[in-house]
Short mmCIF file of C-alpha atoms in Angstrom, two decimals:
data_model
loop_
_atom_site.label_atom_id
_atom_site.label_comp_id
_atom_site.label_asym_id
_atom_site.label_seq_id
_atom_site.Cartn_x
_atom_site.Cartn_y
_atom_site.Cartn_z
CA MET A 1 -0.13 -0.01 0.16
CA ALA A 2 1.13 3.47 -0.56
CA GLU A 3 2.69 5.46 2.30
CA ARG A 4 0.09 7.77 3.81
CA GLN A 5 -0.34 11.30 2.45
CA ILE A 6 0.42 14.11 5.31
CA TRP A 7 -0.62 17.97 5.27
CA SER A 8 1.98 19.47 3.13
CA SER A 9 2.49 22.70 6.83
CA ARG A 10 -0.17 23.48 9.52
CA THR A 11 -1.60 26.31 7.33
CA THR A 12 -3.23 24.14 4.92
CA PHE A 13 -4.28 21.66 8.03
CA ILE A 14 -5.62 24.66 9.84
CA LEU A 15 -7.55 25.76 6.40
CA ALA A 16 -8.73 22.25 5.72
CA VAL A 17 -10.80 21.95 9.59
CA VAL A 18 -12.06 25.32 9.58
CA GLY A 19 -13.56 24.72 5.98
CA SER A 20 -14.83 22.22 7.22
CA ALA A 21 -16.24 24.36 9.90
CA ILE A 22 -17.51 27.25 8.48
CA GLY A 23 -20.45 25.71 5.84
CA LEU A 24 -23.69 27.17 4.88
CA GLY A 25 -24.65 27.11 8.67
CA ASN A 26 -22.27 29.69 9.53
CA LEU A 27 -23.76 32.29 7.27
CA TRP A 28 -27.39 31.41 7.73
CA ARG A 29 -27.95 30.03 11.07
CA PHE A 30 -25.71 32.85 13.34
CA PRO A 31 -26.70 36.03 12.80
CA TYR A 32 -30.50 34.38 13.39
CA VAL A 33 -29.26 32.22 16.68
CA VAL A 34 -27.68 35.46 17.15
CA TYR A 35 -30.64 37.86 16.86
CA THR A 36 -33.43 35.52 18.61
CA ASN A 37 -30.88 34.71 21.78
CA GLY A 38 -30.58 38.17 22.94
CA GLY A 39 -28.08 39.74 20.91
CA GLY A 40 -25.05 40.64 21.73
CA ALA A 41 -24.83 39.42 24.42
CA PHE A 42 -25.49 35.82 23.36
CA LEU A 43 -22.10 36.08 23.05
CA ILE A 44 -21.70 35.82 26.58
CA PRO A 45 -22.70 32.26 26.44
CA TYR A 46 -21.39 31.75 23.52
CA LEU A 47 -17.41 32.38 24.17
CA ILE A 48 -18.46 30.19 27.42
CA ALA A 49 -19.11 27.50 25.33
CA LEU A 50 -16.48 27.93 23.32
CA LEU A 51 -14.22 27.68 26.00
CA THR A 52 -15.54 24.73 28.04
CA ILE A 53 -16.59 23.08 24.93
CA GLY A 54 -16.20 23.80 21.37
CA ILE A 55 -12.04 24.03 21.71
CA PRO A 56 -12.31 21.05 24.54
CA LEU A 57 -14.07 18.65 22.65
CA LEU A 58 -11.75 20.48 18.92
CA ILE A 59 -8.27 19.11 20.24
CA LEU A 60 -9.82 15.84 22.24
CA GLU A 61 -11.24 15.11 18.10
CA MET A 62 -7.33 15.94 16.91
CA GLY A 63 -5.75 13.48 19.12
CA ILE A 64 -7.72 11.09 18.67
CA GLY A 65 -6.87 10.93 15.02
CA TYR A 66 -2.92 12.27 15.85
CA ARG A 67 -3.23 8.97 18.22
CA THR A 68 -4.56 6.43 16.34
CA ARG A 69 -3.34 7.70 12.20
CA SER A 70 -6.84 6.13 11.12
CA GLY A 71 -10.24 7.80 10.49
CA ALA A 72 -12.84 7.47 13.24
CA PRO A 73 -14.06 3.00 13.21
CA ARG A 74 -10.55 1.52 13.46
CA ALA A 75 -9.25 5.00 15.64
CA PHE A 76 -11.62 3.57 17.94
CA SER A 77 -10.73 -0.39 18.32
CA ARG A 78 -7.06 1.26 18.38
CA LEU A 79 -8.00 2.82 21.54
CA LEU A 80 -10.65 1.24 23.15
CA GLY A 81 -11.21 -2.42 21.54
CA ARG A 82 -11.80 -4.10 18.94
CA LYS A 83 -15.79 -3.97 19.98
CA TYR A 84 -15.69 -0.43 19.88
CA ASN A 85 -15.69 0.30 15.16
CA LEU A 86 -19.19 0.26 16.33
CA PHE A 87 -18.82 3.07 16.92
CA GLY A 88 -16.99 4.57 14.49
CA TRP A 89 -18.92 3.86 11.98
CA MET A 90 -21.55 5.19 13.53
CA MET A 91 -19.99 8.88 12.96
CA VAL A 92 -19.23 7.46 9.68
CA LEU A 93 -22.84 6.68 8.42
CA VAL A 94 -24.56 9.68 9.66
CA ALA A 95 -21.92 11.78 8.07
CA PHE A 96 -23.16 10.23 4.88
CA LEU A 97 -26.36 10.84 5.63
CA ILE A 98 -25.96 14.10 6.41
CA VAL A 99 -23.21 14.91 2.43
CA THR A 100 -26.29 13.23 0.61
CA TYR A 101 -29.09 15.98 1.73
CA TYR A 102 -26.27 18.80 1.68
CA GLY A 103 -25.19 18.20 -1.26
CA VAL A 104 -28.34 19.21 -2.29
CA ILE A 105 -28.43 22.26 -0.90
CA VAL A 106 -24.92 22.79 -2.30
CA ALA A 107 -26.84 21.95 -6.02
CA TRP A 108 -29.42 24.82 -4.98
CA CYS A 109 -26.52 27.15 -4.57
CA VAL A 110 -25.35 26.30 -8.33
CA ASP A 111 -28.38 26.84 -9.36
CA TYR A 112 -28.81 29.83 -7.78
CA THR A 113 -25.48 30.84 -9.45
CA VAL A 114 -26.27 30.91 -12.96
CA PHE A 115 -29.98 32.60 -11.71
CA SER A 116 -29.32 35.64 -10.45
CA ILE A 117 -26.87 36.15 -13.58
CA ASN A 118 -30.37 37.57 -15.00
CA LEU A 119 -32.13 37.44 -11.48
CA SER A 120 -34.47 34.59 -12.85
CA TRP A 121 -36.07 35.00 -9.57
CA GLY A 122 -38.11 38.04 -10.53
CA SER A 123 -40.18 40.40 -8.44
CA ASP A 124 -41.73 37.11 -5.61
CA PRO A 125 -38.36 35.21 -4.87
CA PRO A 126 -41.22 32.99 -2.62
CA ALA A 127 -43.32 31.69 -5.51
CA PHE A 128 -39.45 31.00 -7.33
CA PHE A 129 -38.23 29.23 -4.97
CA TYR A 130 -41.49 27.08 -3.39
CA ASP A 131 -42.96 26.58 -7.24
CA SER A 132 -41.22 27.20 -10.10
CA PHE A 133 -37.33 25.40 -8.26
CA LEU A 134 -38.52 23.52 -6.74
CA ASN A 135 -42.31 22.55 -7.50
CA ILE A 136 -42.62 21.72 -4.02
CA SER A 137 -45.39 19.44 -3.08
CA ASP A 138 -48.37 20.19 -0.21
CA ALA A 139 -47.26 17.33 1.87
CA PHE A 140 -44.32 15.49 3.29
CA ASP A 141 -45.27 11.97 1.66
CA GLY A 142 -46.07 14.21 -1.96
CA ILE A 143 -42.71 12.41 -3.43
CA GLY A 144 -43.71 13.79 -6.72
CA SER A 145 -41.47 14.14 -9.76
CA ILE A 146 -37.37 14.40 -9.59
CA ASP A 147 -36.31 18.46 -10.36
CA ILE A 148 -34.65 17.99 -13.74
CA VAL A 149 -32.82 21.42 -12.81
CA VAL A 150 -31.89 20.01 -9.64
CA ILE A 151 -30.37 16.79 -10.92
CA GLY A 152 -27.85 19.40 -13.28
CA GLY A 153 -26.32 21.59 -10.03
CA ALA A 154 -25.67 18.11 -8.44
CA ILE A 155 -23.83 16.71 -10.35
CA VAL A 156 -21.84 19.57 -11.02
CA ALA A 157 -21.34 19.69 -7.74
CA TRP A 158 -20.88 16.08 -7.43
CA LEU A 159 -18.01 16.45 -9.35
CA TRP A 160 -16.14 19.21 -7.91
CA ILE A 161 -16.48 17.42 -4.82
CA TYR A 162 -14.83 14.39 -6.06
CA ALA A 163 -12.30 17.09 -8.19
CA SER A 164 -11.62 18.57 -4.76
CA VAL A 165 -10.79 14.75 -2.86
CA PHE A 166 -9.89 11.74 -5.32
CA LYS A 167 -6.21 12.39 -5.04
CA GLY A 168 -6.37 12.91 -1.18
CA VAL A 169 -4.14 15.68 0.30
CA ILE A 170 -2.64 16.51 -2.67
CA SER A 171 -6.12 18.03 -4.18
CA LEU A 172 -7.56 18.98 -1.13
CA GLU A 173 -4.69 21.56 -0.35
CA LYS A 174 -5.19 22.96 -3.97
CA MET A 175 -8.96 22.82 -3.84
CA LEU A 176 -8.46 24.90 -0.35
CA TRP A 177 -7.30 28.26 -1.55
CA ILE A 178 -10.88 27.97 -3.64
CA THR A 179 -13.29 27.18 -0.87
CA VAL A 180 -12.10 29.06 2.11
CA VAL A 181 -9.85 32.04 1.16
CA LEU A 182 -12.31 32.85 -1.97
CA PRO A 183 -15.49 32.85 0.64
CA TRP A 184 -13.82 34.52 3.02
CA ILE A 185 -12.64 37.92 0.66
CA LEU A 186 -16.38 37.77 -0.46
CA ILE A 187 -18.11 37.67 2.85
CA ILE A 188 -15.46 40.88 3.63
CA VAL A 189 -16.62 42.13 0.59
CA PHE A 190 -19.85 41.73 1.93
CA VAL A 191 -19.20 43.59 4.85
CA VAL A 192 -17.81 46.52 3.39
CA ARG A 193 -20.86 46.75 1.18
CA GLY A 194 -23.72 45.98 3.06
CA ILE A 195 -22.23 48.70 6.01
CA THR A 196 -22.54 51.56 3.71
CA LEU A 197 -26.34 50.78 2.25
CA PRO A 198 -28.73 52.89 3.88
CA GLY A 199 -30.64 51.58 6.68
CA ALA A 200 -28.05 49.19 7.41
CA MET A 201 -27.84 50.20 10.94
CA ASP A 202 -30.53 50.13 11.91
CA GLY A 203 -29.94 46.03 10.99
CA LEU A 204 -27.42 45.61 12.84
CA ALA A 205 -28.56 47.31 15.97
CA PHE A 206 -31.06 44.51 16.27
CA TYR A 207 -28.54 42.49 15.75
CA LEU A 208 -25.79 42.95 18.60
CA THR A 209 -28.29 45.45 21.12
CA PRO A 210 -28.04 42.89 24.29
CA ASP A 211 -30.43 41.70 25.83
CA PHE A 212 -29.07 40.54 29.27
CA ARG A 213 -32.37 39.24 30.51
CA ALA A 214 -31.88 36.42 27.50
CA LEU A 215 -29.00 35.53 29.67
CA LEU A 216 -31.70 34.16 32.41
CA ASN A 217 -33.41 31.79 29.79
CA PRO A 218 -31.37 28.05 29.88
CA ASP A 219 -32.51 27.88 25.99
CA VAL A 220 -30.46 30.23 25.09
CA TRP A 221 -27.35 28.89 27.32
CA VAL A 222 -28.31 25.64 24.94
CA ALA A 223 -28.77 27.05 21.66
CA ALA A 224 -24.82 28.39 22.65
CA TYR A 225 -23.73 25.43 23.07
CA GLY A 226 -25.65 23.81 20.02
CA GLN A 227 -24.28 26.21 17.92
CA ILE A 228 -20.61 25.50 18.85
CA PHE A 229 -21.09 21.86 18.52
CA TYR A 230 -22.39 21.85 15.34
CA SER A 231 -20.43 24.29 13.63
CA LEU A 232 -17.21 22.73 14.33
CA SER A 233 -18.02 19.63 12.45
CA LEU A 234 -17.64 17.54 15.91
CA ALA A 235 -19.09 13.81 16.16
CA THR A 236 -18.83 12.98 12.43
CA GLY A 237 -15.21 11.71 11.90
CA VAL A 238 -13.99 15.17 9.70
CA ILE A 239 -11.79 16.19 12.50
CA ILE A 240 -10.45 12.43 13.33
CA ALA A 241 -10.16 12.15 9.28
CA TYR A 242 -8.20 14.93 9.15
CA SER A 243 -5.73 14.84 12.09
CA ARG A 244 -4.36 11.24 10.90
CA LEU A 245 -2.60 13.13 8.14
CA ILE A 246 -1.06 15.64 10.52
CA GLY A 247 2.57 16.02 10.56
CA GLU A 248 5.06 14.90 13.31
CA LYS A 249 5.82 18.73 13.63
CA GLN A 250 2.08 20.70 14.54
CA ASP A 251 0.98 21.57 17.77
CA LEU A 252 -2.16 20.20 18.52
CA VAL A 253 -3.33 22.67 21.44
CA LYS A 254 -2.32 25.43 19.17
CA ASN A 255 -4.08 24.59 16.17
CA GLY A 256 -7.47 23.95 18.55
CA ILE A 257 -6.85 26.78 19.28
CA ILE A 258 -6.90 28.59 16.19
CA ILE A 259 -9.74 26.74 14.11
CA ALA A 260 -11.96 27.29 17.07
CA LEU A 261 -11.04 31.27 16.98
CA ALA A 262 -11.77 31.18 13.10
CA ASN A 263 -14.70 29.46 12.76
CA SER A 264 -16.09 32.12 15.68
CA PHE A 265 -14.91 35.20 14.13
CA THR A 266 -16.13 34.66 10.32
CA SER A 267 -19.63 33.25 12.09
CA ILE A 268 -20.37 37.07 13.69
CA PHE A 269 -18.51 38.77 11.21
CA ALA A 270 -20.45 37.57 9.02
CA GLY A 271 -24.20 38.05 10.37
CA LEU A 272 -22.72 41.71 10.19
CA ALA A 273 -23.16 41.20 6.46
CA VAL A 274 -26.23 39.68 6.67
CA PHE A 275 -28.20 42.12 9.51
CA SER A 276 -27.05 44.97 8.11
CA THR A 277 -27.76 44.20 3.92
CA LEU A 278 -31.44 43.11 6.70
CA GLY A 279 -31.73 46.25 7.58
CA TYR A 280 -31.33 48.32 3.67
CA LEU A 281 -34.42 45.56 3.08
CA ALA A 282 -36.66 46.97 5.53
CA HIS A 283 -35.45 50.16 4.46
CA THR A 284 -36.41 49.67 0.62
CA SER A 285 -39.77 47.91 2.06
CA GLY A 286 -40.86 50.61 4.78
CA VAL A 287 -41.28 47.53 7.10
CA GLU A 288 -39.54 46.69 10.44
CA VAL A 289 -36.36 45.35 10.68
CA THR A 290 -38.04 42.33 12.63
CA GLU A 291 -40.96 41.66 9.58
CA VAL A 292 -37.52 40.51 7.85
CA VAL A 293 -35.44 38.54 9.84
CA LYS A 294 -35.06 35.17 8.37
CA GLY A 295 -33.13 32.26 9.05
CA GLY A 296 -31.83 28.93 7.30
CA ILE A 297 -33.06 28.24 3.79
CA GLU A 298 -36.03 30.80 3.51
CA LEU A 299 -32.54 33.62 4.36
CA ALA A 300 -30.57 32.17 1.49
CA PHE A 301 -33.25 31.25 -1.41
CA ILE A 302 -35.76 33.94 -0.03
CA THR A 303 -34.77 37.21 1.32
CA TYR A 304 -31.44 37.72 -0.20
CA PRO A 305 -32.70 37.36 -3.69
CA SER A 306 -35.22 40.51 -2.54
CA VAL A 307 -32.16 42.55 -1.54
CA ILE A 308 -30.44 41.82 -4.49
CA ASN A 309 -33.42 43.12 -6.34
CA ALA A 310 -33.13 46.37 -3.76
CA LEU A 311 -30.24 47.03 -5.07
CA PRO A 312 -29.63 50.00 -7.11
CA ILE A 313 -26.27 49.61 -8.64
CA MET A 314 -25.27 45.90 -10.46
CA PRO A 315 -27.25 43.58 -8.40
CA GLU A 316 -26.41 40.60 -11.03
CA LEU A 317 -22.82 41.09 -10.30
CA PHE A 318 -23.36 40.90 -6.19
CA GLY A 319 -26.08 37.72 -6.56
CA VAL A 320 -23.33 35.78 -8.70
CA LEU A 321 -20.84 36.19 -5.89
CA PHE A 322 -23.13 35.82 -3.24
CA PHE A 323 -24.16 32.34 -4.59
CA LEU A 324 -20.73 31.21 -5.29
CA MET A 325 -19.80 32.34 -1.98
CA LEU A 326 -22.10 29.87 -0.34
CA VAL A 327 -21.30 27.08 -2.98
CA ASN A 328 -18.03 26.98 -1.90
CA LEU A 329 -18.88 27.01 1.78
CA GLY A 330 -21.05 24.26 0.86
CA ILE A 331 -18.38 22.23 -0.88
CA SER A 332 -15.75 22.81 1.45
CA SER A 333 -17.30 21.60 4.31
CA SER A 334 -19.22 18.69 1.71
CA PHE A 335 -15.68 17.57 0.43
CA SER A 336 -14.01 16.86 4.39
CA ILE A 337 -17.51 14.84 4.98
CA VAL A 338 -16.21 12.37 2.25
CA GLU A 339 -13.16 12.62 3.54
CA SER A 340 -14.08 10.96 6.82
CA LEU A 341 -15.88 8.21 4.65
CA ASN A 342 -12.62 7.60 2.67
CA ALA A 343 -10.81 7.23 5.84
CA GLY A 344 -13.25 5.09 7.87
CA ILE A 345 -12.77 3.04 4.54
CA LEU A 346 -9.69 3.29 3.44
CA ASP A 347 -8.68 1.52 7.10
CA TYR A 348 -10.20 -1.53 5.94
CA VAL A 349 -10.40 -1.89 1.79
CA LYS A 350 -7.27 -2.11 0.28
CA LYS A 351 -8.31 0.31 -3.48
CA PRO A 352 -7.16 3.27 -4.96
CA GLU A 353 -7.93 6.51 -2.92
CA TRP A 354 -9.73 7.76 -6.70
CA VAL A 355 -11.71 4.69 -6.89
CA VAL A 356 -13.34 4.74 -2.90
CA THR A 357 -14.23 8.48 -3.67
CA GLY A 358 -16.52 7.90 -7.09
CA VAL A 359 -17.92 5.12 -5.06
CA ILE A 360 -19.28 7.34 -2.33
CA CYS A 361 -19.70 10.36 -4.56
CA ILE A 362 -22.04 8.31 -6.71
CA ALA A 363 -23.90 6.64 -3.36
CA ALA A 364 -24.45 9.40 -1.92
CA PHE A 365 -25.57 11.38 -5.77
CA ILE A 366 -27.62 8.10 -5.88
CA VAL A 367 -29.32 8.50 -2.33
CA GLY A 368 -29.71 12.07 -2.74
CA ILE A 369 -31.87 12.30 -5.47
CA ILE A 370 -35.03 11.40 -2.92
CA TYR A 371 -34.37 15.20 -2.33
CA MET A 372 -34.41 16.54 -5.69
CA THR A 373 -38.36 15.56 -5.42
CA ASN A 374 -41.00 17.58 -4.41
CA GLY A 375 -41.05 16.69 -0.71
CA GLY A 376 -37.14 17.10 -0.65
CA LEU A 377 -37.56 20.16 1.20
CA TYR A 378 -40.00 18.84 4.12
CA MET A 379 -37.38 15.87 3.57
CA ILE A 380 -34.38 18.09 4.29
CA ASP A 381 -35.65 19.89 6.62
CA LEU A 382 -36.69 16.98 8.63
CA VAL A 383 -34.01 14.39 8.60
CA ASP A 384 -31.57 17.87 9.49
CA HIS A 385 -34.09 18.50 12.45
CA TYR A 386 -33.22 14.73 14.55
CA LEU A 387 -29.46 14.78 13.22
CA MET A 388 -29.02 17.89 14.98
CA ALA A 389 -31.30 18.01 17.83
CA TYR A 390 -30.87 13.86 19.39
CA ILE A 391 -28.24 12.28 16.87
CA LEU A 392 -25.28 13.95 16.90
CA PRO A 393 -25.57 15.44 20.32
CA PHE A 394 -25.76 11.06 21.34
CA ILE A 395 -22.53 10.82 19.60
CA GLY A 396 -20.63 13.01 20.95
CA LEU A 397 -22.28 11.88 24.57
CA LEU A 398 -20.52 8.53 23.56
CA GLU A 399 -17.65 9.29 22.58
CA VAL A 400 -16.69 12.13 24.99
CA VAL A 401 -17.14 9.07 28.12
CA PHE A 402 -15.48 6.33 26.22
CA ILE A 403 -12.33 8.90 25.82
CA GLY A 404 -13.40 10.35 28.69
CA TYR A 405 -13.83 7.33 31.13
CA LEU A 406 -12.79 4.22 29.30
CA TYR A 407 -9.42 5.33 28.16
CA GLY A 408 -9.20 8.41 30.13
CA ALA A 409 -8.36 12.07 29.77
CA PRO A 410 -5.75 12.28 31.72
CA LYS A 411 -4.04 9.93 28.88
CA MET A 412 -5.42 11.76 25.94
CA ARG A 413 -4.50 14.96 27.82
CA THR A 414 -1.08 13.53 28.40
CA PHE A 415 -0.70 12.44 24.81
CA ILE A 416 -1.97 15.79 23.43
CA ASN A 417 0.47 17.97 25.45
CA ARG A 418 3.49 15.49 24.00
CA TYR A 419 2.78 16.80 20.91
CA SER A 420 1.87 20.48 22.29
CA ASP A 421 4.39 23.55 23.05
CA LEU A 422 1.25 24.45 24.55
CA HIS A 423 0.13 21.79 27.30
CA LEU A 424 -3.57 20.99 28.76
CA GLY A 425 -4.22 21.80 31.85
CA ARG A 426 -6.69 18.77 34.56
CA TRP A 427 -9.48 21.36 32.88
CA TRP A 428 -9.69 20.06 30.10
CA ASP A 429 -10.13 16.80 32.11
CA TYR A 430 -13.05 18.18 33.76
CA CYS A 431 -14.23 19.98 30.77
CA ILE A 432 -14.18 16.09 28.67
CA CYS A 433 -15.50 14.40 31.66
CA PHE A 434 -18.36 16.65 33.37
CA VAL A 435 -19.08 19.97 31.56
CA VAL A 436 -19.46 18.60 27.75
CA PRO A 437 -21.65 14.86 29.37
CA VAL A 438 -23.95 17.55 31.80
CA PHE A 439 -24.86 20.02 28.71
CA LEU A 440 -25.73 17.12 26.37
CA ILE A 441 -28.01 15.04 28.63
CA PHE A 442 -29.14 18.35 29.10
CA ALA A 443 -29.67 19.42 26.07
CA LEU A 444 -30.74 15.48 24.70
CA CYS A 445 -33.71 15.58 27.38
CA LEU A 446 -34.96 18.63 26.44
CA ASN A 447 -35.19 17.87 22.86
CA VAL A 448 -37.43 15.12 23.98
CA TYR A 449 -39.63 16.32 26.07
CA GLU A 450 -40.55 18.45 22.95
CA GLY A 451 -40.42 15.96 21.00
CA ILE A 452 -42.36 13.36 22.41
CA PHE A 453 -45.49 16.73 23.41
CA GLN A 454 -45.50 18.50 20.13
CA PRO A 455 -43.73 16.90 16.80
CA TYR A 456 -41.91 18.20 15.31
CA GLY A 457 -41.79 21.06 12.78
CA GLY A 458 -46.05 20.90 12.69
CA TYR A 459 -45.46 17.50 10.55
CA GLU A 460 -47.84 14.09 11.39
CA MET A 461 -46.48 11.89 13.68
CA LEU A 462 -46.43 9.61 10.34
CA ASP A 463 -43.74 12.02 9.07
CA ASN A 464 -41.80 11.99 12.25
CA ILE A 465 -41.81 7.99 12.71
CA ILE A 466 -40.28 7.49 9.02
CA VAL A 467 -37.60 9.96 9.87
CA TYR A 468 -36.79 8.10 13.31
CA LEU A 469 -37.14 4.33 10.94
CA LEU A 470 -34.09 6.05 8.63
CA ILE A 471 -32.15 6.71 11.26
CA GLY A 472 -32.67 3.26 12.95
CA VAL A 473 -31.30 1.92 9.86
CA ILE A 474 -28.25 3.64 10.26
CA PHE A 475 -27.50 1.94 13.82
CA ILE A 476 -28.45 -1.19 12.00
CA LEU A 477 -25.87 -0.56 9.36
CA ALA A 478 -23.70 0.44 11.54
CA ILE A 479 -23.94 -2.91 13.67
CA PHE A 480 -23.73 -4.75 10.55
CA MET A 481 -20.34 -2.65 9.33
CA SER A 482 -18.65 -3.61 13.09
CA ARG A 483 -19.34 -7.15 12.71
CA LEU A 484 -18.62 -7.21 9.02
CA ILE A 485 -14.62 -6.47 9.80
CA ARG A 486 -14.33 -6.56 13.56
CA ASN A 487 -11.76 -9.25 13.04
CA SER A 488 -9.47 -7.17 10.33
CA ASP A 489 -8.95 -4.70 13.12
CA ASP A 490 -5.27 -4.19 14.12
CA ASP A 491 -4.48 -5.18 17.58
CA VAL A 492 -5.38 -2.27 20.52
CA ASP A 493 -3.19 0.87 20.84
CA SER A 494 -1.01 -0.24 17.26
CA GLU A 495 1.14 2.03 14.74
CA VAL A 496 0.15 5.02 16.59
CA PRO A 497 2.87 8.01 16.24
CA GLY A 498 5.32 8.30 19.43
CA ASP A 499 6.59 5.69 21.44
CA MET A 500 4.30 5.47 24.38
CA ASP A 501 4.91 2.04 26.19
CA SER A 502 4.91 4.62 29.04
CA GLU A 503 1.04 5.01 29.51
CA HIS A 504 0.76 1.45 29.99
#
């Protein structure tokens, strides 16, 4: 087997992880979460969450990847025993489910980049998005026909993703300078343009004006911890996969801090672009900012096209650049997930990386066709909600319990400190063993309680049950994969960097 590639420099590794973390959610989710959870006051619990869960978990997963030089399944097998590769397969298969619908959202962005050339959405962006573009059905079970335009965008998106990953680190590093650096440049352009528009300050006031009473609401703290957890690509195997390729001379702790701060800064800074332009839209529409503030998909594909229509100068150019930025954000997150899948599979299947990558991309494209139908938007909404509200927190909880108590947080901290100039203290152990589990248990219990008494999104109970069954299939497949390849696992703690005998 060919020698494993490694990142050519510390900079490219940081760019790779930052590119995975800074996705579409940073642009359309974070600003809305800030606005609805106390404005500027939200930054207090957000920064506390960054210090107590974001940075500790990020460093933990970097340590796991670097310690084992493996993807998630074999990593947990080597650290804890062969039967624990089940947990790694859970990570990998959930990541696969995420990328099947994430790729479709990227396809929408590709299509809207083309639509921006002549502002195809016209004077009624909502009707264009729901009726003309998606031809959305009236209910979840109204799958209907496949949208050919979305299929075309998806083909472009998946070819781009494949081109980014098929040669491993060699192709990844080349693509990073486009998919990570370009969005940063464009965000700066949008901030500068946004704050110079009439009404921009009204939008920024709504975004950042602190409401310190919100700090007494436990939901605000859950939102802060949840945003950190989701935005750093934790519990999906991505950080583990990328970290297995770190060179010998690295500083794990400093890298983790830089990545976490870069992600958070980008989220906050992108909010300036979002709310300044929303303030402009409110100004031109003669309504309050609260009437145009939306989060999620509606912000990107309905609200922003309305803003673009109202721009007095070169709206077409602004539209192309905006959706091109979304495409790049989505591509960088998508190919990081594909690399996580690659890492898990290539540890066991001795095939060329370009072949495995191709199979993954084709499989994700085929599964994603269900999201390209008239009922696809409903399916994306439901699957994304249950993955983010239940499955990822559950996987994160298992991760910190397994490493914190079975492997030992102090043992992992000793290893990480050996490869870091900036050393972790015992506070890190307390975060991994107590703070993170307590938050995740509280968040899971709160989500389960709300889910029992009020099914998500007003959908019928049957619709929710269908998604439960879909996620259940993921866990069944994880068990199948674990048992299928368990006997091929290496011995625990084999093939790790450095002489670790002193730890045993």
